[in-house]
Short mmCIF file of C-alpha atoms in Angstrom, two decimals:
data_model
loop_
_atom_site.label_atom_id
_atom_site.label_comp_id
_atom_site.label_asym_id
_atom_site.label_seq_id
_atom_site.Cartn_x
_atom_site.Cartn_y
_atom_site.Cartn_z
CA MET A 1 58.05 173.23 -172.58
CA VAL A 2 55.67 176.09 -171.85
CA GLU A 3 53.88 177.70 -174.75
CA HIS A 4 53.54 181.45 -174.60
CA GLN A 5 50.45 183.03 -176.04
CA ASP A 6 50.96 186.02 -178.31
CA VAL A 7 49.37 188.91 -176.45
CA SER A 8 48.70 191.95 -178.60
CA SER A 9 48.30 194.44 -175.79
CA PRO A 10 49.42 194.78 -172.18
CA THR A 11 45.80 195.04 -171.03
CA ALA A 12 45.00 191.64 -172.52
CA ALA A 13 47.92 190.11 -170.63
CA THR A 14 46.83 191.88 -167.47
CA SER A 15 43.24 190.65 -167.80
CA GLN A 16 44.50 187.10 -168.26
CA LEU A 17 46.64 187.39 -165.12
CA VAL A 18 43.70 188.79 -163.18
CA ALA A 19 41.53 185.89 -164.33
CA LEU A 20 44.19 183.40 -163.31
CA SER A 21 44.55 184.93 -159.89
CA LEU A 22 40.78 185.10 -159.33
CA LEU A 23 39.87 181.55 -160.28
CA ALA A 24 43.01 179.54 -159.70
CA ARG A 25 43.19 180.14 -155.96
CA PRO A 26 40.81 179.06 -153.24
CA ILE A 27 38.33 181.63 -152.00
CA ALA A 28 39.20 182.89 -148.54
CA PHE A 29 37.77 185.68 -146.48
CA PRO A 30 40.26 185.93 -143.60
CA THR A 31 39.07 189.40 -142.60
CA LEU A 32 35.52 188.11 -142.08
CA VAL A 33 36.52 186.04 -139.08
CA ALA A 34 38.77 187.92 -136.69
CA VAL A 35 38.85 191.65 -137.39
CA MET A 36 35.21 192.78 -137.04
CA LYS A 37 31.80 191.47 -136.32
CA PHE A 38 30.59 189.27 -139.16
CA GLY A 39 27.42 191.26 -139.91
CA LYS A 40 29.36 194.41 -140.69
CA LYS A 41 31.88 192.62 -142.91
CA PHE A 42 29.03 190.74 -144.59
CA ARG A 43 27.39 194.03 -145.59
CA GLU A 44 30.73 195.46 -146.78
CA HIS A 45 31.32 192.51 -149.13
CA GLN A 46 27.85 192.62 -150.67
CA VAL A 47 27.51 193.67 -154.30
CA GLU A 48 24.59 195.87 -155.31
CA GLY A 49 21.99 194.03 -157.36
CA CYS A 50 22.65 190.63 -155.77
CA VAL A 51 20.35 188.78 -153.36
CA TYR A 52 21.75 187.89 -149.94
CA ILE A 53 20.60 186.14 -146.78
CA ASP A 54 18.97 188.78 -144.57
CA TYR A 55 21.49 188.37 -141.78
CA LYS A 56 20.28 191.42 -139.87
CA ALA A 57 16.64 190.27 -139.82
CA LEU A 58 17.68 186.78 -138.74
CA LYS A 59 19.81 188.25 -135.98
CA ARG A 60 16.83 190.32 -134.82
CA LEU A 61 14.68 187.17 -134.69
CA ILE A 62 17.31 185.46 -132.53
CA LYS A 63 17.13 188.33 -130.05
CA GLU A 64 13.36 187.84 -129.85
CA LEU A 65 13.55 184.08 -129.20
CA SER A 66 11.00 183.29 -126.56
CA GLY A 67 8.76 180.67 -128.00
CA GLY A 68 7.62 178.56 -130.87
CA SER A 69 6.37 181.37 -133.09
CA THR A 70 9.76 183.10 -133.21
CA GLU A 71 11.52 179.77 -133.82
CA THR A 72 9.18 179.12 -136.74
CA ALA A 73 9.67 182.64 -138.08
CA PHE A 74 13.46 182.22 -137.88
CA ARG A 75 13.42 178.92 -139.74
CA GLN A 76 11.03 180.28 -142.37
CA GLU A 77 13.14 183.42 -142.92
CA LEU A 78 16.32 181.35 -143.21
CA TRP A 79 14.81 178.83 -145.64
CA ASN A 80 13.24 181.61 -147.74
CA GLY A 81 16.57 183.44 -147.84
CA MET A 82 18.39 180.29 -148.92
CA HIS A 83 15.89 179.73 -151.73
CA GLN A 84 16.15 183.34 -152.91
CA VAL A 85 19.96 183.13 -152.93
CA ASN A 86 19.78 179.86 -154.84
CA ALA A 87 17.35 181.29 -157.43
CA PHE A 88 19.58 184.33 -157.98
CA PHE A 89 22.66 182.11 -158.25
CA LEU A 90 21.01 179.84 -160.85
CA GLN A 91 19.87 182.83 -162.90
CA ARG A 92 23.36 184.35 -162.86
CA GLU A 93 25.09 181.02 -163.51
CA ASN A 94 22.84 180.31 -166.52
CA ALA A 95 23.60 183.75 -167.96
CA LEU A 96 27.33 183.16 -167.55
CA LEU A 97 27.08 179.68 -169.07
CA ALA A 98 25.41 181.26 -172.11
CA ASP A 99 28.36 183.66 -172.37
CA LEU A 100 30.98 180.92 -171.92
CA PRO A 101 31.44 180.14 -175.67
CA ALA A 102 32.08 183.83 -176.41
CA ALA A 103 34.63 183.99 -173.57
CA VAL A 104 36.39 180.93 -174.98
CA ALA A 105 36.49 182.53 -178.43
CA ALA A 106 37.86 185.77 -176.97
CA SER A 107 40.47 184.01 -174.84
CA GLY A 108 43.20 186.37 -173.66
CA SER A 109 41.24 189.54 -174.38
CA ASP A 110 39.79 192.16 -172.05
CA GLU A 111 36.38 190.61 -172.72
CA SER A 112 37.44 187.20 -171.44
CA GLY A 113 39.14 188.82 -168.44
CA ALA A 114 35.88 190.58 -167.56
CA PHE A 115 34.01 187.29 -167.96
CA PHE A 116 36.37 185.50 -165.57
CA GLU A 117 35.98 188.34 -163.06
CA GLN A 118 32.18 187.84 -163.18
CA VAL A 119 32.60 184.10 -162.61
CA ALA A 120 34.94 184.74 -159.67
CA ALA A 121 32.42 187.23 -158.25
CA LEU A 122 29.67 184.60 -158.50
CA ARG A 123 31.85 182.11 -156.65
CA SER A 124 32.58 184.69 -153.94
CA TYR A 125 28.84 185.39 -153.73
CA ALA A 126 28.15 181.70 -153.04
CA VAL A 127 30.89 181.52 -150.39
CA LEU A 128 29.71 184.70 -148.66
CA ASN A 129 26.12 183.44 -148.37
CA TYR A 130 27.35 180.04 -147.23
CA LEU A 131 29.33 181.70 -144.43
CA ALA A 132 26.34 183.86 -143.47
CA CYS A 133 24.14 180.77 -143.12
CA LEU A 134 26.69 178.96 -141.00
CA LYS A 135 27.30 181.98 -138.75
CA ILE A 136 23.63 182.79 -138.18
CA CYS A 137 22.82 179.15 -137.39
CA LYS A 138 25.69 178.96 -134.93
CA LYS A 139 24.39 182.12 -133.26
CA HIS A 140 20.84 180.75 -133.22
CA ASP A 141 21.87 177.42 -131.72
CA LYS A 142 23.82 179.21 -129.01
CA HIS A 143 20.66 181.05 -127.88
CA SER A 144 18.01 178.41 -128.50
CA ALA A 145 17.07 175.03 -127.12
CA SER A 146 15.97 174.01 -130.64
CA PRO A 147 19.08 173.74 -132.86
CA VAL A 148 18.76 174.39 -136.61
CA ARG A 149 22.32 174.03 -137.87
CA GLU A 150 22.21 170.36 -138.81
CA ALA A 151 18.89 170.69 -140.66
CA MET A 152 20.10 173.85 -142.37
CA VAL A 153 23.34 172.23 -143.55
CA ASP A 154 21.41 169.21 -144.87
CA HIS A 155 19.04 171.55 -146.72
CA MET A 156 21.85 173.80 -147.92
CA PHE A 157 23.54 170.92 -149.70
CA THR A 158 20.45 170.35 -151.82
CA GLN A 159 20.84 173.87 -153.24
CA ALA A 160 22.84 174.46 -156.45
CA SER A 161 24.47 177.62 -155.10
CA TYR A 162 26.13 175.66 -152.31
CA LEU A 163 26.83 172.50 -154.31
CA SER A 164 28.59 174.68 -156.90
CA LEU A 165 31.47 175.25 -154.51
CA GLU A 166 32.47 171.63 -155.18
CA HIS A 167 30.75 170.62 -158.44
CA SER A 168 30.09 173.52 -160.80
CA TYR A 169 30.36 173.00 -164.54
CA LEU A 170 30.89 176.74 -165.01
CA PHE A 171 33.67 176.97 -162.43
CA SER A 172 35.45 173.83 -163.64
CA GLN A 173 35.27 174.95 -167.30
CA CYS A 174 36.74 178.35 -166.42
CA GLU A 175 39.50 176.79 -164.35
CA GLY A 176 40.28 174.47 -167.26
CA LEU A 177 40.47 177.41 -169.68
CA ILE A 178 42.77 179.31 -167.37
CA GLU A 179 45.06 176.33 -166.85
CA ALA A 180 45.23 175.77 -170.61
CA ALA A 181 46.15 179.41 -171.27
#
């Protein structure tokens, strides 16, 4: 038997449906792969105020590959970008974790719907940066005798922003709340 929650307004029901659709499905960016060049789609999906991998600068460094100094600059720019993304992610995740009890208390309201949208946006942010790292490393390795992809992937999976895609307390709590609703 399915219990139905008493929803006092249509907007509350709508916000709950939006939250369900945002968090209950896997994140996919099908248009990032086939339709246009990745760099352009990457910029289009960016949200103002967030920190992203500097894909354009990394691409420029790949074009300049000619020796050790450019290889070092590329690796340094990539690692710095990954650390900046991770720091931003942790800051945002901690802020959302602090707001989680209020979202639980306001379950089914516009406020909780907005909270779930922010959580879904954070998850999309992590996926988008993950894709950017993979794409730029693939491009680098295609043009360089010194591959970076394996080292980058190993390093990436020490970062909370990337580990969160599989093991995030925030994401799992939100999914649990949505399933219980």
